[in-house]
Coordinates of C-alpha atoms in Angstrom, one line a residue:
Chain F
M1 CA 0.0 0.0 0.0
I2 CA 2.8 2.3 0.8
F3 CA 4.3 1.7 -2.6
Y4 CA 0.9 2.3 -4.1
H5 CA 0.7 5.7 -2.4
F6 CA 4.3 6.5 -3.3
F7 CA 3.9 5.7 -7.0
S8 CA 0.6 7.5 -7.3
N9 CA 2.3 10.7 -6.2
P10 CA 3.4 12.3 -9.5
W11 CA 6.1 14.4 -7.7
A12 CA 7.7 11.3 -6.1
V13 CA 7.7 9.5 -9.4
F14 CA 9.1 12.5 -11.1
A15 CA 12.0 12.7 -8.6
L16 CA 12.7 9.0 -8.9
K17 CA 12.8 9.1 -12.7
L18 CA 15.1 12.2 -12.7
A19 CA 17.4 10.5 -10.2
A20 CA 17.5 7.3 -12.3
V21 CA 18.2 9.2 -15.5
F22 CA 20.9 11.3 -13.8
I23 CA 22.7 8.2 -12.4
F24 CA 22.6 6.5 -15.7
F25 CA 23.9 9.6 -17.4
L26 CA 26.8 9.7 -15.0
T27 CA 27.8 6.1 -14.8
A28 CA 27.3 4.8 -18.4
P29 CA 29.8 7.2 -19.9
L30 CA 32.3 6.3 -17.2
F31 CA 31.9 2.7 -18.0
L32 CA 32.1 3.3 -21.7
G33 CA 35.2 5.5 -21.2
Y34 CA 36.9 2.6 -19.4
V35 CA 35.9 0.2 -22.1
E36 CA 37.4 2.6 -24.7
H37 CA 40.6 2.9 -22.7
K38 CA 41.0 -0.9 -22.5
G39 CA 39.5 -1.8 -25.9
L40 CA 41.5 0.8 -27.8
A41 CA 44.7 -0.3 -26.0
H42 CA 44.2 -3.9 -26.7
M43 CA 43.4 -3.2 -30.4
Q44 CA 46.9 -1.6 -30.5
S45 CA 48.4 -4.5 -28.6
R46 CA 48.8 -2.4 -25.4
L47 CA 47.3 -3.0 -22.0
G48 CA 45.8 0.4 -21.2
P49 CA 45.3 1.5 -17.6
M50 CA 46.6 -1.1 -15.2
E51 CA 47.4 0.7 -11.9
A52 CA 44.5 2.8 -10.7
G53 CA 42.3 0.6 -8.4
K54 CA 44.8 -2.3 -8.6
F55 CA 42.6 -4.6 -10.7
H56 CA 43.2 -3.8 -14.4
G57 CA 43.0 -0.1 -13.7
W58 CA 39.2 -0.1 -13.1
A59 CA 39.3 3.2 -11.2
Q60 CA 41.2 5.1 -13.9
L61 CA 38.1 7.1 -15.0
I62 CA 37.3 8.0 -11.4
A63 CA 40.9 9.1 -10.9
D64 CA 40.6 11.2 -14.1
G65 CA 37.4 12.8 -12.8
V66 CA 39.0 13.7 -9.5
K67 CA 42.0 15.1 -11.4
F68 CA 39.7 17.3 -13.6
I69 CA 37.9 18.6 -10.5
Q70 CA 41.2 19.5 -8.8
K71 CA 42.7 21.3 -11.8
E72 CA 42.7 25.0 -12.1
D73 CA 39.8 26.4 -14.1
I74 CA 41.6 28.8 -16.5
V75 CA 39.7 31.4 -18.5
P76 CA 41.9 33.1 -21.2
D77 CA 42.3 36.8 -20.9
A78 CA 40.8 37.5 -24.3
A79 CA 38.0 35.1 -23.8
D80 CA 34.3 36.2 -23.6
R81 CA 34.2 35.1 -20.0
R82 CA 30.5 34.4 -19.5
I83 CA 30.0 32.6 -22.8
F84 CA 33.2 30.6 -22.3
M85 CA 32.0 29.4 -18.9
L86 CA 28.5 28.6 -20.1
A87 CA 29.4 26.6 -23.2
P88 CA 30.2 23.2 -21.6
M89 CA 26.8 23.3 -19.9
I90 CA 25.0 24.1 -23.1
V91 CA 26.8 21.1 -24.6
I92 CA 26.1 18.6 -21.8
I93 CA 22.4 19.4 -20.9
P94 CA 20.9 18.3 -24.3
V95 CA 22.9 15.0 -24.1
S96 CA 21.5 14.3 -20.7
L97 CA 18.0 15.1 -21.7
V98 CA 18.0 12.5 -24.4
F99 CA 18.1 9.7 -21.8
L100 CA 14.8 11.0 -20.5
V101 CA 12.9 9.5 -23.4
I102 CA 14.9 6.4 -24.2
P103 CA 12.7 3.3 -23.5
F104 CA 14.8 0.6 -21.9
G105 CA 12.0 -1.9 -21.5
P106 CA 8.3 -2.6 -22.4
A107 CA 5.4 -0.9 -20.8
A108 CA 4.5 -2.2 -17.3
V109 CA 1.6 -4.6 -17.1
S110 CA -0.2 -2.7 -14.4
C111 CA 0.1 1.0 -14.0
H112 CA -1.3 3.4 -11.5
A113 CA -0.4 6.6 -13.3
P114 CA -3.3 8.9 -13.9
A115 CA -2.8 8.5 -17.7
G116 CA -3.8 4.9 -17.4
A117 CA -2.3 1.6 -18.5
G118 CA 0.6 1.7 -20.9
A119 CA 1.8 5.0 -19.6
C120 CA 4.5 3.6 -17.4
G121 CA 7.5 1.4 -18.1
F122 CA 11.3 1.5 -18.2
W123 CA 11.5 5.0 -19.5
G124 CA 11.6 8.5 -18.1
E125 CA 8.9 10.0 -20.3
N126 CA 6.9 8.6 -23.2
F127 CA 6.5 11.6 -25.6
D128 CA 4.2 11.2 -28.6
V129 CA 6.9 13.0 -30.5
G130 CA 9.8 11.2 -28.9
I131 CA 12.0 10.8 -31.9
F132 CA 11.5 14.4 -32.9
F133 CA 12.4 15.5 -29.4
V134 CA 15.5 13.4 -29.4
L135 CA 16.8 14.6 -32.7
A136 CA 15.9 18.2 -32.1
I137 CA 17.5 18.4 -28.6
S138 CA 20.7 16.6 -29.5
A139 CA 21.3 19.2 -32.2
I140 CA 21.4 21.9 -29.5
S141 CA 24.9 20.7 -28.5
V142 CA 26.4 22.4 -31.5
I143 CA 25.4 25.8 -30.2
G144 CA 27.5 25.1 -27.1
M145 CA 30.3 24.0 -29.4
L146 CA 30.1 27.3 -31.4
M147 CA 29.9 29.3 -28.2
A148 CA 33.0 27.6 -26.9
G149 CA 34.9 28.1 -30.2
W150 CA 34.0 31.7 -30.5
A151 CA 34.4 32.7 -26.9
S152 CA 37.8 31.1 -26.6
A153 CA 39.4 33.8 -28.7
N154 CA 41.6 31.2 -30.3
K155 CA 41.8 30.5 -34.0
F156 CA 42.1 26.8 -33.5
S157 CA 39.0 26.8 -31.4
L158 CA 37.1 28.8 -33.9
I159 CA 38.2 26.6 -36.8
G160 CA 37.1 23.6 -34.8
A161 CA 33.7 25.1 -33.9
I162 CA 33.0 26.1 -37.5
R163 CA 34.0 22.7 -38.7
G164 CA 31.7 21.2 -36.1
A165 CA 28.8 23.3 -37.2
A166 CA 29.4 22.5 -40.9
Q167 CA 29.6 18.8 -40.0
L168 CA 26.4 19.0 -38.0
I169 CA 24.5 20.7 -40.7
A170 CA 25.7 18.2 -43.3
Y171 CA 25.0 15.1 -41.2
E172 CA 21.8 16.1 -39.4
L173 CA 20.0 15.8 -42.7
P174 CA 20.8 12.1 -43.4
L175 CA 20.3 11.4 -39.7
V176 CA 16.8 12.9 -39.7
L177 CA 15.9 11.3 -43.0
A178 CA 17.1 7.9 -41.8
A179 CA 15.1 8.3 -38.6
S180 CA 12.0 9.6 -40.3
A181 CA 11.7 6.5 -42.5
V182 CA 11.6 4.4 -39.3
A183 CA 8.9 6.6 -37.9
M184 CA 7.1 6.1 -41.2
Q185 CA 7.4 2.3 -41.1
A186 CA 6.3 2.1 -37.4
G187 CA 3.5 4.6 -38.0
T188 CA 4.4 6.6 -34.8
L189 CA 6.8 9.2 -33.6
S190 CA 6.9 7.8 -30.1
L191 CA 10.0 5.9 -29.3
V192 CA 8.0 3.4 -27.2
G193 CA 5.7 2.9 -30.1
I194 CA 8.6 2.3 -32.5
G195 CA 10.0 -0.2 -30.0
D196 CA 6.7 -2.0 -29.8
A197 CA 6.4 -2.1 -33.6
Q198 CA 9.6 -4.2 -33.8
K199 CA 8.0 -7.2 -32.0
A200 CA 7.8 -9.2 -35.2
Y201 CA 11.1 -8.2 -36.8
W202 CA 13.9 -5.6 -36.1
F203 CA 13.8 -2.6 -38.4
V204 CA 17.5 -3.2 -39.2
F205 CA 16.5 -6.0 -41.6
P206 CA 14.4 -4.1 -44.1
Q207 CA 16.3 -0.9 -43.4
I208 CA 19.9 -2.1 -43.4
A209 CA 21.1 0.7 -45.7
R210 CA 19.4 3.3 -43.5
F211 CA 20.9 1.8 -40.4
I212 CA 24.4 2.2 -41.9
I213 CA 23.6 5.8 -42.8
F214 CA 22.3 6.4 -39.3
V215 CA 25.4 5.0 -37.7
I216 CA 27.7 7.0 -40.0
A217 CA 25.8 10.2 -39.5
S218 CA 25.8 9.5 -35.7
L219 CA 29.6 9.1 -35.7
A220 CA 29.9 12.4 -37.6
E221 CA 27.4 14.1 -35.3
L222 CA 29.5 13.0 -32.3
S223 CA 32.7 14.0 -34.1
R224 CA 34.1 10.6 -33.3
P225 CA 36.9 9.2 -35.5
P226 CA 37.0 8.8 -38.5
F227 CA 34.9 12.0 -38.5
D228 CA 36.7 13.9 -35.8
M229 CA 37.7 16.9 -37.9
P230 CA 36.3 19.4 -35.3
I231 CA 38.8 18.2 -32.7
A232 CA 41.5 16.9 -35.1
D233 CA 44.4 17.1 -32.7
S234 CA 47.1 16.9 -35.4
E235 CA 45.6 19.9 -37.2
I236 CA 43.9 22.2 -34.8
I237 CA 45.1 21.1 -31.4
F238 CA 41.7 20.1 -29.8
G239 CA 39.2 22.2 -31.7
H240 CA 36.7 24.1 -29.6
M241 CA 38.1 22.4 -26.4
T242 CA 41.6 23.8 -26.9
E243 CA 41.4 26.5 -24.2
Y244 CA 39.4 24.5 -21.7
T245 CA 40.9 23.0 -18.5
G246 CA 39.8 21.3 -15.4
I247 CA 36.2 20.4 -14.8
R248 CA 34.9 22.3 -17.9
F249 CA 37.0 20.2 -20.1
G250 CA 35.8 17.2 -18.2
L251 CA 32.3 18.1 -18.9
F252 CA 33.1 18.3 -22.7
L253 CA 34.6 14.8 -22.4
L254 CA 31.6 13.5 -20.4
S255 CA 29.2 14.9 -23.0
E256 CA 31.2 13.1 -25.8
Y257 CA 30.9 9.7 -24.1
A258 CA 27.3 10.3 -23.0
G259 CA 26.6 11.3 -26.6
I260 CA 28.0 7.9 -27.8
V261 CA 25.7 6.1 -25.3
S262 CA 22.7 8.2 -26.2
L263 CA 23.0 7.9 -30.0
S264 CA 23.7 4.2 -29.6
A265 CA 20.5 4.0 -27.5
I266 CA 18.6 5.8 -30.2
A267 CA 19.9 3.5 -32.9
V268 CA 19.0 0.5 -30.8
V269 CA 15.4 1.7 -30.3
L270 CA 15.0 2.7 -34.0
Y271 CA 16.7 -0.3 -35.7
L272 CA 17.9 -3.0 -33.3
G273 CA 14.5 -4.0 -31.9
A274 CA 14.8 -2.0 -28.7
W275 CA 14.1 -4.4 -25.8
H276 CA 13.0 -7.3 -28.0
G277 CA 15.5 -10.2 -27.7
F278 CA 15.9 -13.4 -29.6
F279 CA 16.5 -17.1 -28.6
V280 CA 16.4 -16.4 -24.9
P281 CA 13.1 -14.6 -24.2
W282 CA 13.4 -15.0 -20.4
I283 CA 16.2 -12.3 -20.3
P284 CA 14.3 -9.1 -19.3
G285 CA 14.0 -6.3 -21.8
P286 CA 16.1 -3.7 -20.1
I287 CA 19.1 -6.1 -20.1
W288 CA 18.6 -6.6 -23.8
T289 CA 18.5 -2.9 -24.4
L290 CA 21.7 -2.3 -22.4
A291 CA 23.5 -5.2 -24.1
K292 CA 22.6 -3.8 -27.5
I293 CA 23.7 -0.3 -26.5
G294 CA 26.9 -1.7 -25.2
A295 CA 27.5 -3.6 -28.5
L296 CA 26.9 -0.6 -30.6
S297 CA 29.1 1.6 -28.4
F298 CA 31.8 -0.9 -28.8
L299 CA 31.4 -0.7 -32.6
V300 CA 32.1 3.1 -32.2
I301 CA 35.3 2.4 -30.3
W302 CA 36.3 -0.3 -32.8
L303 CA 35.8 2.1 -35.7
R304 CA 38.0 4.7 -33.9
A305 CA 40.8 2.2 -33.5
T306 CA 40.6 1.1 -37.2
Y307 CA 40.1 4.1 -39.5
P308 CA 42.2 7.2 -40.0
R309 CA 40.5 10.6 -40.0
L310 CA 38.9 11.8 -43.2
R311 CA 39.8 15.1 -44.8
E312 CA 37.3 18.0 -44.2
D313 CA 36.2 18.1 -47.9
Q314 CA 35.9 14.4 -48.1
L315 CA 33.6 14.5 -45.1
Q316 CA 31.3 17.1 -46.7
K317 CA 31.4 15.2 -50.0
M318 CA 30.3 12.0 -48.4
A319 CA 27.3 13.6 -46.7
W320 CA 26.0 15.7 -49.6
K321 CA 26.9 13.4 -52.5
Y322 CA 26.2 10.0 -51.1
L323 CA 24.4 9.8 -47.8
I324 CA 21.6 12.3 -48.4
P325 CA 20.7 11.0 -51.9
I326 CA 20.7 7.4 -50.7
A327 CA 18.6 8.4 -47.7
L328 CA 16.1 10.2 -49.9
V329 CA 15.8 7.2 -52.3
N330 CA 15.4 5.0 -49.3
I331 CA 12.6 7.2 -47.9
L332 CA 10.8 7.1 -51.2
L333 CA 11.0 3.3 -51.3
T334 CA 9.7 3.1 -47.7
M335 CA 6.8 5.3 -48.7
I336 CA 6.0 3.1 -51.7
F337 CA 6.2 -0.1 -49.6
K338 CA 4.1 1.5 -46.9
V339 CA 1.3 2.4 -49.4
V340 CA 1.4 -0.8 -51.5
F341 CA 1.6 -3.4 -48.7
Chain K
M1 CA 44.0 -33.4 -55.4
A2 CA 45.2 -32.0 -52.1
M3 CA 46.9 -28.7 -52.1
T4 CA 49.8 -27.9 -49.7
K5 CA 49.4 -25.2 -47.2
E6 CA 51.6 -22.8 -49.1
E7 CA 49.7 -23.3 -52.3
R8 CA 46.4 -22.7 -50.5
T9 CA 47.6 -19.4 -48.9
A10 CA 49.1 -18.3 -52.2
K11 CA 45.8 -18.9 -53.9
L12 CA 43.9 -17.1 -51.2
R13 CA 46.3 -14.1 -51.5
E14 CA 45.8 -14.0 -55.2
L15 CA 42.1 -13.9 -54.7
E16 CA 42.5 -11.2 -52.1
Q17 CA 44.6 -9.2 -54.5
K18 CA 41.9 -9.6 -57.2
I19 CA 39.1 -8.4 -54.8
A20 CA 41.2 -5.5 -53.4
S21 CA 42.1 -4.1 -56.9
K22 CA 38.4 -3.8 -57.9
K23 CA 37.2 -0.3 -57.6
G24 CA 34.1 -0.3 -55.5
I25 CA 34.3 -3.7 -53.8
G26 CA 38.0 -3.2 -53.2
A27 CA 37.4 -0.2 -50.9
L28 CA 34.8 -2.0 -49.0
Y29 CA 37.1 -5.0 -48.7
G30 CA 39.8 -2.7 -47.3
L31 CA 37.4 -1.3 -44.7
V32 CA 36.3 -4.8 -43.6
K33 CA 39.9 -6.0 -43.5
G34 CA 40.9 -3.1 -41.4
M35 CA 38.2 -4.0 -38.9
S36 CA 39.4 -7.6 -38.8
V37 CA 43.0 -6.6 -38.1
T38 CA 42.1 -4.5 -35.1
M39 CA 39.8 -7.2 -33.8
R40 CA 42.4 -9.9 -34.2
T41 CA 45.0 -7.7 -32.5
M42 CA 42.5 -7.2 -29.6
L43 CA 42.0 -10.9 -29.1
K44 CA 45.7 -11.6 -29.1
P45 CA 47.6 -11.0 -25.8
A46 CA 49.2 -7.5 -25.6
I47 CA 52.9 -7.2 -26.0
T48 CA 53.3 -4.7 -23.2
T49 CA 55.2 -6.0 -20.2
Q50 CA 54.3 -4.6 -16.8
Y51 CA 57.8 -3.5 -16.1
P52 CA 58.2 -2.7 -12.4
H53 CA 56.0 -5.7 -11.5
V54 CA 57.5 -8.0 -14.1
K55 CA 61.2 -7.8 -14.9
P56 CA 61.9 -7.6 -18.6
D57 CA 63.4 -10.6 -20.3
L58 CA 66.5 -9.0 -21.7
P59 CA 69.4 -10.5 -23.7
E60 CA 72.4 -11.6 -21.6
R61 CA 74.7 -8.9 -22.9
T62 CA 72.2 -6.0 -22.8
R63 CA 74.0 -2.7 -22.8
G64 CA 72.5 -1.2 -19.7
V65 CA 75.3 0.7 -18.0
I66 CA 79.1 0.9 -18.2
A67 CA 81.0 -0.9 -15.4
L68 CA 84.6 -0.4 -14.3
K69 CA 87.0 -3.2 -13.5
E70 CA 89.2 -1.1 -11.3
E71 CA 92.3 -3.3 -11.1
N72 CA 92.6 -3.3 -14.9
C73 CA 92.7 0.5 -15.2
T74 CA 96.1 2.1 -15.9
V75 CA 94.9 5.7 -15.9
C76 CA 95.8 6.0 -19.6
M77 CA 92.9 8.5 -20.0
L78 CA 92.0 7.2 -23.4
C79 CA 88.4 6.7 -22.4
S80 CA 87.9 10.1 -21.0
R81 CA 89.6 11.7 -24.0
E82 CA 87.6 9.8 -26.5
C83 CA 84.3 10.4 -24.8
P84 CA 82.2 12.6 -27.0
D85 CA 80.3 14.0 -24.0
W86 CA 83.3 14.3 -21.7
C87 CA 81.4 12.6 -19.0
I88 CA 84.3 10.5 -17.6
Y89 CA 86.2 12.0 -14.7
I90 CA 89.5 10.5 -13.8
D91 CA 91.9 11.6 -11.0
S92 CA 95.2 9.9 -10.3
H93 CA 98.6 10.3 -8.9
K94 CA 102.0 8.7 -9.6
D95 CA 103.2 6.2 -7.1
V96 CA 106.8 5.4 -6.6
M97 CA 107.5 1.7 -5.9
P98 CA 110.8 0.2 -4.8
P99 CA 113.0 -1.3 -7.6
K100 CA 112.4 -4.8 -8.7
T101 CA 116.0 -5.8 -8.2
P102 CA 118.2 -4.2 -5.5
G103 CA 120.1 -1.2 -6.8
A104 CA 117.9 -0.7 -9.9
R105 CA 115.8 2.4 -10.7
A106 CA 112.7 2.9 -8.7
R107 CA 109.5 2.2 -10.6
T108 CA 106.6 4.6 -10.9
R109 CA 103.0 3.6 -11.4
N110 CA 99.7 5.4 -11.9
V111 CA 97.3 5.0 -9.1
L112 CA 93.6 5.7 -9.8
D113 CA 92.1 8.0 -7.2
R114 CA 88.8 8.7 -8.8
F115 CA 86.9 7.3 -11.8
A116 CA 83.4 8.6 -12.2
I117 CA 80.9 8.6 -15.1
D118 CA 78.2 11.2 -15.3
Y119 CA 75.2 9.2 -16.6
A120 CA 73.3 12.4 -17.0
L121 CA 75.7 13.3 -19.8
C122 CA 76.6 9.8 -21.1
M123 CA 74.9 8.9 -24.3
Y124 CA 75.8 5.2 -24.1
C125 CA 77.8 5.3 -27.3
G126 CA 80.2 2.7 -25.9
I127 CA 83.3 4.3 -27.3
C128 CA 85.0 4.2 -23.9
V129 CA 84.4 0.5 -23.8
D130 CA 85.8 0.0 -27.3
V131 CA 88.8 2.2 -26.8
C132 CA 90.0 0.8 -23.5
P133 CA 93.2 -1.3 -24.2
F134 CA 93.2 -3.0 -20.8
D135 CA 89.7 -4.3 -20.5
A136 CA 88.8 -2.1 -17.7
L137 CA 85.5 -0.9 -19.0
F138 CA 82.6 -3.3 -19.7
W139 CA 79.0 -3.1 -20.8
S140 CA 76.9 -4.3 -17.8
P141 CA 73.3 -5.5 -18.3
H142 CA 72.3 -3.7 -15.1
F143 CA 69.8 -0.9 -15.9
E144 CA 67.9 0.1 -12.8
Y145 CA 69.7 3.1 -11.6
S146 CA 67.3 5.9 -12.4
T147 CA 66.9 8.6 -9.8
D148 CA 64.8 11.8 -9.4
D149 CA 67.9 13.9 -8.9
L150 CA 70.2 14.8 -11.8
S151 CA 73.3 15.3 -9.6
T152 CA 73.1 11.7 -8.2
L153 CA 73.6 10.3 -11.7
T154 CA 77.3 10.8 -11.4
H155 CA 78.5 7.4 -10.2
E156 CA 81.8 6.9 -8.6
M157 CA 84.1 4.0 -8.9
D158 CA 82.7 2.0 -6.0
T159 CA 79.3 1.9 -7.8
L160 CA 80.9 1.3 -11.2
A161 CA 82.8 -1.6 -9.7
K162 CA 79.7 -3.1 -8.2
W163 CA 78.1 -3.2 -11.6
M164 CA 80.9 -5.5 -12.7
D165 CA 79.0 -8.2 -10.8
F166 CA 76.3 -8.1 -13.5
V167 CA 78.7 -8.5 -16.4
P168 CA 78.6 -12.1 -17.7
P169 CA 81.9 -13.9 -18.1
P170 CA 83.5 -13.6 -21.6
P171 CA 82.4 -16.2 -24.1
P172 CA 84.6 -19.3 -24.4
L173 CA 87.4 -19.1 -26.9
E174 CA 87.2 -20.9 -30.2
D175 CA 88.8 -24.3 -30.5
G176 CA 92.5 -24.0 -31.3
A177 CA 92.6 -20.3 -30.4
E178 CA 95.8 -19.0 -28.6
D179 CA 95.7 -18.3 -24.9
P180 CA 94.9 -14.7 -24.2
S181 CA 98.2 -12.9 -23.9
Q182 CA 97.3 -11.1 -20.7
E183 CA 96.5 -14.3 -18.9
G184 CA 99.9 -15.7 -19.9
A185 CA 101.6 -12.6 -18.7
A186 CA 99.8 -12.9 -15.4
A187 CA 101.0 -16.5 -15.1
D188 CA 104.6 -15.3 -15.7
S189 CA 104.5 -12.7 -12.9
A190 CA 102.8 -15.2 -10.6
T191 CA 106.0 -17.2 -10.4
P192 CA 107.7 -15.6 -7.4
A193 CA 111.1 -14.1 -8.0
A194 CA 113.5 -15.8 -5.6
G195 CA 113.2 -14.6 -2.1
T196 CA 112.4 -10.9 -2.8
T197 CA 109.6 -9.2 -1.0
E198 CA 109.2 -6.8 -3.9
A199 CA 108.1 -9.7 -6.1
A200 CA 105.2 -10.4 -3.8
E201 CA 104.1 -6.8 -4.2
T202 CA 104.0 -7.0 -8.0
Q203 CA 101.9 -10.2 -7.8
A204 CA 98.8 -8.5 -6.6
P205 CA 98.4 -4.8 -6.5
P206 CA 97.6 -3.6 -3.0
A207 CA 94.0 -2.6 -2.2
R208 CA 93.3 1.0 -2.9
E209 CA 93.2 2.1 0.7
E210 CA 96.7 0.6 1.3
R211 CA 98.2 2.4 -1.7
H212 CA 97.8 5.7 0.0
D213 CA 100.4 5.0 2.7
E214 CA 102.9 7.0 0.7
E215 CA 101.9 10.6 0.3
P216 CA 101.7 11.8 -3.3
P217 CA 104.6 13.8 -4.6
Q218 CA 104.8 17.4 -3.9
I219 CA 106.6 20.3 -5.4
D220 CA 110.1 21.1 -4.2
Q221 CA 110.0 24.9 -3.9
E222 CA 113.8 25.3 -4.2
A223 CA 114.0 23.3 -7.4
Y224 CA 111.0 25.1 -8.8
D225 CA 112.5 28.6 -8.1
A226 CA 115.8 27.5 -9.6
A227 CA 114.1 26.3 -12.8
I228 CA 112.1 29.4 -13.1
A229 CA 115.2 31.5 -12.7
Q230 CA 116.7 29.5 -15.6
G231 CA 113.9 30.7 -17.7
K232 CA 112.1 27.4 -18.0
P233 CA 108.3 27.4 -18.6
D234 CA 106.1 26.8 -15.6
R235 CA 105.0 23.3 -16.6
E236 CA 108.6 22.1 -17.0
A237 CA 109.6 23.8 -13.8
R238 CA 106.8 22.0 -11.9
A239 CA 107.8 18.6 -13.3
L240 CA 111.5 19.2 -12.3
A241 CA 110.4 20.3 -8.8
K242 CA 108.3 17.1 -8.4
K243 CA 111.3 15.0 -9.5
A244 CA 113.5 16.8 -7.0
W245 CA 111.0 16.2 -4.2
I246 CA 110.8 12.5 -5.0
L247 CA 114.7 12.2 -5.1
K248 CA 114.9 14.0 -1.8
R249 CA 112.3 11.6 -0.2
R250 CA 114.1 8.6 -1.5
K251 CA 117.4 9.9 0.0
A252 CA 115.7 10.4 3.3
Q253 CA 114.1 6.9 3.3
S254 CA 117.4 5.1 2.5

């Protein structure tokens, strides 16, 4: 009964969801960062961190975080102080908000929410326009990137930020086109609805080309190698993050890893059957979702270890000349199939 | 018809080349192959060794540091002069020893007072080891002498001598090779010359501490002034004065 009363209080539920999303937002990137440290190292025949925390350097990321907090927070003299200090938060908040709408599991069987059955499950919020919300809000990060680049008063930062903006404009298009076809096929914009629609088969099978486009565009959006021109360290030092130190730099890094998790999660919901498993149906849905997010995030790391960085013009060419036309043709085909069958 | 393993791999490589040279597929093949390379590397054990925890497996004659076999050094200074970094410091004095046979001229000998190598300067070229005609310098496989203070990298002869313990014995001679000349010479001098105490002295050089019982030669002021008065240069005057001092001491001893 106590539980009943607790969960019927919308404020308590709200606080609980917020706490869960926040904890996931803070721990998942940490875990992913460790996997990247170790995975990348072993792909280069190294060991990676081995000392922090004694056992295979498990505490390396925690140690890094402590280091970032301890470091001096330097703001350059010529920098636009307020914008400079605000930029990391503008970058990180949209990334954290994405986790609010990712469905990790199916809808609960019984629900006491005022909205009625089907309104609660393993997600923060079930928006009717979930996919639209996710794509719109994740694009806000680039404003933080531009702010950081401009306010730093550093030419490398500015070049990095402009590159980042150009990259985002080029790759947001194939990303949205790829995602919209899924919404078309599922007949809903709600992420929970899209997850439900994949009960029979995962959308990756009819939409393989689109899935590949989505992954490539996500990589570019995250400015991860091989699309890391905005932070290309051999050309422009560290792009828009060049002048940042301490915890503000840490926030940028956190947002990068959180971005990998969030875009992997979106790809899992859109293409890889969300919480639907195969062969072993007794494994609960959330575990399936997390495992798929992990696998996709690992792919991102794997790609980083394998491919060299593209040139800036090659990157633009790839988006405008190949990905967008292919995505458009694909959307046309999806429309035809949707109408005919 | 069974193919041998080499034939099969050659055929596979040929096929691979054919695919890789195609324009569209070739690029895709390259991408996939790159992924497989990183994955295979990840699944293989890493080549990194956890150094402070696990000692590296080094070859027997690793060139870690330069060690000094003190008793072989004759203070010829070749090493310190050849050193490109000038990182070898040698101090010595001349020691006068009693004559081998009674009535003969007294013998002089260089005594090593200080031999130090500044490893902060040393670039491990090994020229000193090569140039030493008396086998006094050796490459030692010891390598763990790092410090956090630059000034402590100048190692004196006691440390250099300790590193000799790490030097492996020389490899055995080839069949039919001549005996090493120095070993033969050592055998000659080992036969004691009849009844003389001096012979015992030549057998084994006294330990460094004992060698200092005689004070090093000083400059005889009278002889020096006389030489200067004769218009001799300073260096020659000092040498003459030293000689005079040694002769005076010998007269006093006998």
